[in-house]
Tab-separated table of C-alpha atoms in Angstrom:
chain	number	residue	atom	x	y	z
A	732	UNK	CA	94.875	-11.571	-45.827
A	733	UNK	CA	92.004	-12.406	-43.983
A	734	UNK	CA	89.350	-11.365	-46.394
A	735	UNK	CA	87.218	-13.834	-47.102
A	736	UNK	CA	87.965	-15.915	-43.992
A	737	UNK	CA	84.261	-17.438	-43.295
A	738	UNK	CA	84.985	-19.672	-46.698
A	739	UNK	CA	87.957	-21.187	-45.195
A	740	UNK	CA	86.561	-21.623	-41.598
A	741	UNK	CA	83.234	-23.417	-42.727
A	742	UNK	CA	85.738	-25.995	-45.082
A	743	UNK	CA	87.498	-26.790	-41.652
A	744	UNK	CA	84.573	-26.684	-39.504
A	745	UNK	CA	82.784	-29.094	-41.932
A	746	UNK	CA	86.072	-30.728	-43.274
A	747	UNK	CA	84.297	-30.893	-46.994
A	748	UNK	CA	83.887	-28.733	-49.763
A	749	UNK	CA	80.556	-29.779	-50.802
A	750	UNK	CA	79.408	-29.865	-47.219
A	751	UNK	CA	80.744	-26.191	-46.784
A	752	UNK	CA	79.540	-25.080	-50.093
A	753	UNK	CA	75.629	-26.277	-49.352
A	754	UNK	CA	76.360	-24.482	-45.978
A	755	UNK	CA	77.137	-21.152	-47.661
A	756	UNK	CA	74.828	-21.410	-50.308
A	757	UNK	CA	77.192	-21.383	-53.166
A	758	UNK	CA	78.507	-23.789	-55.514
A	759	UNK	CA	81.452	-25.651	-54.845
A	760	UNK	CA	83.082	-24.375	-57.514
A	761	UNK	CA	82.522	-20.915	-56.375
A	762	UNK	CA	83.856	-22.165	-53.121
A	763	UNK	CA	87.132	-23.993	-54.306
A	764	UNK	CA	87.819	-20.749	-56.403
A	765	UNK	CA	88.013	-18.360	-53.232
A	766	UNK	CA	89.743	-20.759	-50.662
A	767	UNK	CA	92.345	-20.732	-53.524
A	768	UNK	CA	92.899	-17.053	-53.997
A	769	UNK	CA	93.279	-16.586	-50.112
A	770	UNK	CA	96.182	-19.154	-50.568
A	771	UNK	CA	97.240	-17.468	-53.358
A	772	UNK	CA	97.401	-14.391	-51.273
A	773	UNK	CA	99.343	-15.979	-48.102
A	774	UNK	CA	101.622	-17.693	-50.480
A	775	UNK	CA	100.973	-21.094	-49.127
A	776	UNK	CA	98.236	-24.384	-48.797
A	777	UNK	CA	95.907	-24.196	-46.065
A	778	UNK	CA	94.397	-27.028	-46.672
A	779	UNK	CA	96.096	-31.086	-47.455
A	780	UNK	CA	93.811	-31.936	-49.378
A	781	UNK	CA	95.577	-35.645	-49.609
A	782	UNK	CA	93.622	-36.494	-46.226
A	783	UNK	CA	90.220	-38.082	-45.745
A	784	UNK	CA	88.713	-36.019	-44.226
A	785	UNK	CA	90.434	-32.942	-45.192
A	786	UNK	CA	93.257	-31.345	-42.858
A	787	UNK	CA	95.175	-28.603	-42.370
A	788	UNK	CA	98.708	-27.993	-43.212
A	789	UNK	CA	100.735	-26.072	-41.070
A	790	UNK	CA	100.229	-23.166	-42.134
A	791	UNK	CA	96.481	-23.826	-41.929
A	792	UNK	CA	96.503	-24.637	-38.275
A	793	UNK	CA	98.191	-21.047	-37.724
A	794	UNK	CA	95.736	-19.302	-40.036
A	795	UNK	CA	92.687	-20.830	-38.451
A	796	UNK	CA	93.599	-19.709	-35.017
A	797	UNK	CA	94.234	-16.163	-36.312
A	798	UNK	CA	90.812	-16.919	-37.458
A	799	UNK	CA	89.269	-18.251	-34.399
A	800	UNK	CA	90.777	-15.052	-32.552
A	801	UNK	CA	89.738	-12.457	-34.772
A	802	UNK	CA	85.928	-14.302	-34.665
A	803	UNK	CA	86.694	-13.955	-30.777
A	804	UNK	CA	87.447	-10.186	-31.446
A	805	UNK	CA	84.171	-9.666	-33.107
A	806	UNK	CA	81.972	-11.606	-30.643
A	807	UNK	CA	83.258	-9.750	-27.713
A	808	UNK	CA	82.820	-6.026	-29.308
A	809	UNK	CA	79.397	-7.427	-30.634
A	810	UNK	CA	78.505	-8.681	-26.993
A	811	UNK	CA	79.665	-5.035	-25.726
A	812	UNK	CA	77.646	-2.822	-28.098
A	813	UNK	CA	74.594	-4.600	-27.353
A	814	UNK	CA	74.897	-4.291	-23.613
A	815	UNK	CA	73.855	-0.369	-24.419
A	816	UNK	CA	70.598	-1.448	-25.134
A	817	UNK	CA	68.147	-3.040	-22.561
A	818	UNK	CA	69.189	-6.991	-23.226
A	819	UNK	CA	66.916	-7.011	-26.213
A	820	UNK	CA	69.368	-9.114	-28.661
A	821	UNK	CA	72.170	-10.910	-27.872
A	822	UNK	CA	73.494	-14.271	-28.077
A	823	UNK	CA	74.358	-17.130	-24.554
A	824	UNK	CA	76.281	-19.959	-25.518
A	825	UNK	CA	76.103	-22.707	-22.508
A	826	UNK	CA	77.382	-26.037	-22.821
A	827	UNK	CA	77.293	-29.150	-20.975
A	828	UNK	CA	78.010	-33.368	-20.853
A	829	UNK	CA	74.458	-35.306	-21.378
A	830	UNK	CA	73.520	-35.387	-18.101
A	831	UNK	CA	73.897	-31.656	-17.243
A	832	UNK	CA	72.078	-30.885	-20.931
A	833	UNK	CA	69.565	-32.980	-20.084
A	834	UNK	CA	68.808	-32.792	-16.532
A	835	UNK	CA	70.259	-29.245	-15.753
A	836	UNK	CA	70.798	-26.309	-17.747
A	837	UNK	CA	67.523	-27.222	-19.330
A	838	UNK	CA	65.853	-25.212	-16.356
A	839	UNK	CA	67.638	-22.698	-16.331
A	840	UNK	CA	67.779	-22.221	-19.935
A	841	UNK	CA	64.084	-21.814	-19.416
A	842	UNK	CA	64.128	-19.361	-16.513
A	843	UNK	CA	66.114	-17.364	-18.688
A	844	UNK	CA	64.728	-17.277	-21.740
A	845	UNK	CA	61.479	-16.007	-20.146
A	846	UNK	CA	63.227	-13.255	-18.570
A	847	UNK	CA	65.187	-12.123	-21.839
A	848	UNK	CA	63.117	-13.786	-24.896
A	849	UNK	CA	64.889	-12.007	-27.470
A	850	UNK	CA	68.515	-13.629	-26.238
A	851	UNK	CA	69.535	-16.384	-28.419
A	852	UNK	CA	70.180	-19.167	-26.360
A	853	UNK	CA	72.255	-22.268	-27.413
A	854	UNK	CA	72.925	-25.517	-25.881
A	855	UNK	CA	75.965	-27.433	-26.748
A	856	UNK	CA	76.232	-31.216	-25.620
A	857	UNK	CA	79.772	-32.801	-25.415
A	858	UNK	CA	82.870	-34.391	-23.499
A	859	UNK	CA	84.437	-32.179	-20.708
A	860	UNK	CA	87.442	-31.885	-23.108
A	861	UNK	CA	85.858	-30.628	-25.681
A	862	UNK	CA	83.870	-28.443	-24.051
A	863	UNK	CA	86.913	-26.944	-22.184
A	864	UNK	CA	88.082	-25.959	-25.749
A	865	UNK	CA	85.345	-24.317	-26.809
A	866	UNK	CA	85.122	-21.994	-23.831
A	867	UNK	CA	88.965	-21.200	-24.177
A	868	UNK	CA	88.796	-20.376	-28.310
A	869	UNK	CA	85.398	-18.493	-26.862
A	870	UNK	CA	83.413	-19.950	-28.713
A	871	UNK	CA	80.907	-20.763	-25.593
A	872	UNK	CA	79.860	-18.631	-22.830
A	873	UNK	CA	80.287	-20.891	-20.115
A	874	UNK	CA	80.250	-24.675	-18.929
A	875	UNK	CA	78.742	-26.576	-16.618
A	876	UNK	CA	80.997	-29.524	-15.116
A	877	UNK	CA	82.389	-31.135	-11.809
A	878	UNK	CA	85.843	-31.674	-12.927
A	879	UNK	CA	88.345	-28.850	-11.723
A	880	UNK	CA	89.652	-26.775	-14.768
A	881	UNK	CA	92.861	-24.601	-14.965
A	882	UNK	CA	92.336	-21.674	-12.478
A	883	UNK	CA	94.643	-19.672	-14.601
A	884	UNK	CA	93.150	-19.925	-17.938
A	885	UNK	CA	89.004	-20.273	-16.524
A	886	UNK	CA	87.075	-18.044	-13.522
A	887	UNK	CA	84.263	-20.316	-11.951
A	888	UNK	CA	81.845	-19.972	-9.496
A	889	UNK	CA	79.989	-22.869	-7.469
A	890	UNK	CA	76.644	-23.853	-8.638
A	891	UNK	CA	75.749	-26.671	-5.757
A	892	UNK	CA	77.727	-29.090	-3.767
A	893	UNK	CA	77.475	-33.071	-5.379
A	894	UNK	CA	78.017	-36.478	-3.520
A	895	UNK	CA	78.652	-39.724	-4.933
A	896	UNK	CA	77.047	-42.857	-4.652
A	897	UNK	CA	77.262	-46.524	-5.367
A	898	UNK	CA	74.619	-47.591	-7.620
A	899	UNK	CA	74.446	-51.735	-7.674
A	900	UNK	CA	71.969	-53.616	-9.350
A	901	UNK	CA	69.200	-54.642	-7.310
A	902	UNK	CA	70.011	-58.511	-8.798
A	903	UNK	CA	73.686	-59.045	-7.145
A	904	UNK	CA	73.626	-60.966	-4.448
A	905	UNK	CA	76.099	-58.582	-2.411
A	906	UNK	CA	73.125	-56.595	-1.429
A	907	UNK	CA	71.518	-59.132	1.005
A	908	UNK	CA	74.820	-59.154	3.121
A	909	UNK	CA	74.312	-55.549	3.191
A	910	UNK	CA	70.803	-54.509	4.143
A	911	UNK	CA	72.221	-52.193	7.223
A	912	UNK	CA	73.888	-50.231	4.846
A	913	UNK	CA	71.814	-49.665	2.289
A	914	UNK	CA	70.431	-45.890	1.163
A	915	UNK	CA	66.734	-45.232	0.390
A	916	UNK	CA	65.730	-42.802	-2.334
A	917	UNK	CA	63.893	-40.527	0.734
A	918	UNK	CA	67.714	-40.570	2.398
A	919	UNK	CA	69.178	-38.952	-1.011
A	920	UNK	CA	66.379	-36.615	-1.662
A	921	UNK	CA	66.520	-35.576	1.777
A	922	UNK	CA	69.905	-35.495	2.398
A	923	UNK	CA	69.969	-37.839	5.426
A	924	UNK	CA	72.076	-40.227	3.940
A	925	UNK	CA	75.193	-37.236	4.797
A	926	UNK	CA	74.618	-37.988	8.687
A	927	UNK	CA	77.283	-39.792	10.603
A	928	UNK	CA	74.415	-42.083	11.507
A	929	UNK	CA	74.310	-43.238	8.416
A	930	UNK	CA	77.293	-45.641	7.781
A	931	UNK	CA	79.860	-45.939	4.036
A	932	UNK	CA	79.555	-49.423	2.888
A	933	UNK	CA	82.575	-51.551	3.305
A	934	UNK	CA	83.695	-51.092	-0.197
A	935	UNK	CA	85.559	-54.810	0.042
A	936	UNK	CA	82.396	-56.458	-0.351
A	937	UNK	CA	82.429	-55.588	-4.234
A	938	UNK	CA	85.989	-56.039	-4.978
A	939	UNK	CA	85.046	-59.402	-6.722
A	940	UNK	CA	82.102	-57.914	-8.875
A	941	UNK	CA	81.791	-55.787	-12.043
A	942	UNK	CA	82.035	-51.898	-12.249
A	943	UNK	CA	80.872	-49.705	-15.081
A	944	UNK	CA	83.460	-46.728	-14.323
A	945	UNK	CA	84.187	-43.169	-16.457
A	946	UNK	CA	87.435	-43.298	-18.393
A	947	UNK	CA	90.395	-42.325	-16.346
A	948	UNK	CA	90.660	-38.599	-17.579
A	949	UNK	CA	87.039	-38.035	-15.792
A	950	UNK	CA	86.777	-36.559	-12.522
A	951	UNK	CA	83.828	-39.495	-11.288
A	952	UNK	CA	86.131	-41.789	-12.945
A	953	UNK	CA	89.394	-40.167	-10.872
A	954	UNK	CA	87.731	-40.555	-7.836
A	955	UNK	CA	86.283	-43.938	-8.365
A	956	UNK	CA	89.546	-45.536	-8.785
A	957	UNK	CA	91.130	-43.308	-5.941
A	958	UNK	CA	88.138	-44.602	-4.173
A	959	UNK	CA	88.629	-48.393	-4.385
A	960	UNK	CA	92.600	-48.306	-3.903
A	961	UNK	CA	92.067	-46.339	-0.316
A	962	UNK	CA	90.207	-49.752	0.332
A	963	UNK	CA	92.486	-52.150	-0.999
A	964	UNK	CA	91.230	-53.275	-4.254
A	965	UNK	CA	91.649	-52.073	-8.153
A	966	UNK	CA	87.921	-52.397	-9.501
A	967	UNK	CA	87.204	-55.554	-12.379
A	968	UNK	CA	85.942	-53.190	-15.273
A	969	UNK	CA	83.287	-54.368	-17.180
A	970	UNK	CA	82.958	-50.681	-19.403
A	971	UNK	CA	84.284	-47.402	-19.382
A	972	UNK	CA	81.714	-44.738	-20.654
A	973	UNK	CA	82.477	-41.126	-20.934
A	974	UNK	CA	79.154	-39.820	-19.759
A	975	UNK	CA	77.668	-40.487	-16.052
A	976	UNK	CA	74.115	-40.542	-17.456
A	977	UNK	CA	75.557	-43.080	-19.633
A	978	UNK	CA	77.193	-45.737	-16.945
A	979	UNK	CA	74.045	-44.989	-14.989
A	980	UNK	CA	71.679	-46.472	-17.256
A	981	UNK	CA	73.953	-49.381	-17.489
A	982	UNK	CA	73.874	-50.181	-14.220
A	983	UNK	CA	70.087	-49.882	-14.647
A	984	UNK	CA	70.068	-52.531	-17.076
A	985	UNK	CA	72.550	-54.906	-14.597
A	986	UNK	CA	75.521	-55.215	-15.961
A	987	UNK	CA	77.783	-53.880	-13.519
A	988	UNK	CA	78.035	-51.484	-10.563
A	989	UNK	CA	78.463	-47.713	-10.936
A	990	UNK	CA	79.466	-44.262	-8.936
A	991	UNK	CA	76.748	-41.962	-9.726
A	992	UNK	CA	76.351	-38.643	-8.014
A	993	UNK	CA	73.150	-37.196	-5.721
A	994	UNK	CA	72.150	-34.512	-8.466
A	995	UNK	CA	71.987	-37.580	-11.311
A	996	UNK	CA	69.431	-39.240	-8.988
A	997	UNK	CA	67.587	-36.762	-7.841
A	998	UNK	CA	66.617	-35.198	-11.877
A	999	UNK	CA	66.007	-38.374	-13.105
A	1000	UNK	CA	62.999	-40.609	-12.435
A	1001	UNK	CA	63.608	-43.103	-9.477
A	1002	UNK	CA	64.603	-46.567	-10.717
A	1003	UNK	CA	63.381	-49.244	-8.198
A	1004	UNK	CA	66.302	-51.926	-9.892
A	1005	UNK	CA	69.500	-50.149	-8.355
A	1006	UNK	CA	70.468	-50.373	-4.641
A	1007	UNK	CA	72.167	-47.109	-3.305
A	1008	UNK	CA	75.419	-46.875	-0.643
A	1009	UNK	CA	76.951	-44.373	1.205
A	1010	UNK	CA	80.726	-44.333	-0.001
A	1011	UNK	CA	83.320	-44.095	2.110
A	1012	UNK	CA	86.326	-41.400	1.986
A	1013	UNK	CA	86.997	-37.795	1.517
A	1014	UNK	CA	86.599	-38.012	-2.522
A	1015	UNK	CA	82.754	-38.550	-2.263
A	1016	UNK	CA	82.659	-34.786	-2.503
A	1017	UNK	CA	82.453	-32.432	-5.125
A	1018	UNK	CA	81.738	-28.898	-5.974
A	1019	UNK	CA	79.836	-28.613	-9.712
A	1020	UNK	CA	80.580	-25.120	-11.098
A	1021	UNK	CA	80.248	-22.675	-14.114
A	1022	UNK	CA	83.056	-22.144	-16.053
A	1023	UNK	CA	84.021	-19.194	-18.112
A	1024	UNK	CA	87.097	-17.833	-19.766
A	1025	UNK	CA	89.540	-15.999	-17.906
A	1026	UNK	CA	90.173	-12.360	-18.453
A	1027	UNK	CA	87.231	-12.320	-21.052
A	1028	UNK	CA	84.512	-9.733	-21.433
A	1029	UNK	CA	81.297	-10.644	-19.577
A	1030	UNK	CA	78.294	-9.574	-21.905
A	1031	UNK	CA	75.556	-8.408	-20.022
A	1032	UNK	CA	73.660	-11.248	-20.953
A	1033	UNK	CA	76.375	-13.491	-19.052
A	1034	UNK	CA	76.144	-11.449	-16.258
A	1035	UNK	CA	72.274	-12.002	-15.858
A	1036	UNK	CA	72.826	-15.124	-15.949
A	1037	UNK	CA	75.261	-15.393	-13.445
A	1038	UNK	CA	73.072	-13.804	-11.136
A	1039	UNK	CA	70.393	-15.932	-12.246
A	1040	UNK	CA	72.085	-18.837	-10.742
């Protein structure tokens, strides 16, 4: 029943014929021809093709999750056998939001790589949701994020501790009421700025002012909002972005004020138009961790790279 199961993955993956068909390197006729015998064989449509772009039926949602666990099958005994050899081939699958696939694994993917050249690494860039799907349907290694994931369906472990900030444009004229508060780029990169000498900004000031905030199902955005309320305003939003690296190079350009954590600022280059502030609160703090399936086989090119970090 499953013979023949790539041709009907890479029409879903790609929902297209012809874009599946150049991907396989056959013609779409050719193509058409087999994903119609396997439904032939199950006795039922996998694919309504009535949609733009094409979807599943029902049946075709069951099918490609018997798919996506059989692929899940092979990876894992594939990822076993070659741990009898000396790491010489293998596969790493890491995946990130922009920031940490810019700024972050990018490192590490290097440090690795030049450990264990003949691993194929791969980086995948998306949304925390998405990404959290992938790693469950294993079809990524792990994940790099500072939201808090299901403990029963993901094992993590802590890659550094992250603090937020309050990024304002350097134009508002909030920050000349607040010069005693204000956090130099030598206070973040040393740390100082985490003393109890150094005081959180009396948030109040900027209740009347523009925020560039993450959409409410992100953790910075969570906290942000949590943040404000525990000081007695809701926040005027100007944007909601779903990447940090995103809002912060909004804020760059002035529009509006953002929460950007320590790590952010201390990868990317220092940017002279932002003023910094301690935050005040209990939800400045975060752990960022790995994430990888629960329960799953660790390859031993996952467990290198554990240790690596």
């Amino acid at each position: 029943m499953f013979q023949g199961m790539e041709y009907v993955y890479e029409v879903y993956k790609e929902r297209s014929f012809s874009r599946a068909a150049a991907n396989l390197f056959i013609s779409q006729p050719s193509l058409s021809a087999n994903v119609k015998r396997i439904e032939k064989r199950i006795g039922y449509p996998i694919f309504d093709r009535s949609t733009k772009p094409l979807g599943l039926t029902e049946c075709g949602q069951r099918y490609i999750r018997s798919i996506e666990q059989i692929l899940s099958v092979e990876n894992e005994f594939s990822n076993f056998v070659n741990d009898w050899g000396e790491l010489k081939t293998g596969n790493l699958i890491l995946g990130g939001s922009s920031f940490f696939s810019s700024w972050v694994l990018p490192p590490l993917i290097g440090d690795f790589a030049r450990r264990y050249p003949q691993v194929k690494m791969v980086l995948i860039e998306e949304n925390t949701a998405k990404l959290a799907e992938l790693l469950q349907t294993g079809r990524m290694d792990f994940m790099l994020d500072n939201c808090e994931l299901d403990e029963a369906v993901f094992d993590r472990c802590i890659f550094q501790e992250e603090h937020l900030l309050l990024a304002v444009p350097q134009s508002f004229a909030v920050n000349q009421t607040l010069t005693d508060y204000q956090v130099s780029m030598e206070d973040i990169q040393s740390g100082s700025f985490l003393s109890d000498k150094i005081l959180p900004v009396p948030m109040e000031s900027f209740a009347d002012l523009p925020f560039i905030l993450m959409k409410p199902e992100n953790d910075t955005g969570k906290r942000a909002i949590s943040i404000c309320q525990e000081n007695h305003f809701h926040p005027q939003i100007a944007f909601e972005l779903d990447q940090q690296m995103t809002s912060y190079n909004v804020t760059c350009s002035g529009m509006g004020i953002s929460f950007i954590g320590d790590l952010l600022l201390l990868s990317v280059p220092a940017n002279s138009s932002l003023v910094y502030y301690k935050l005040p609160g209990k939800n400045t703090a975060r752990n960022i961790y790995f994430y990888w399936k629960k329960g799953r086989y660790l390859s031993r090119a996952m467990e290198e790279f554990l240790k690596l970090i």
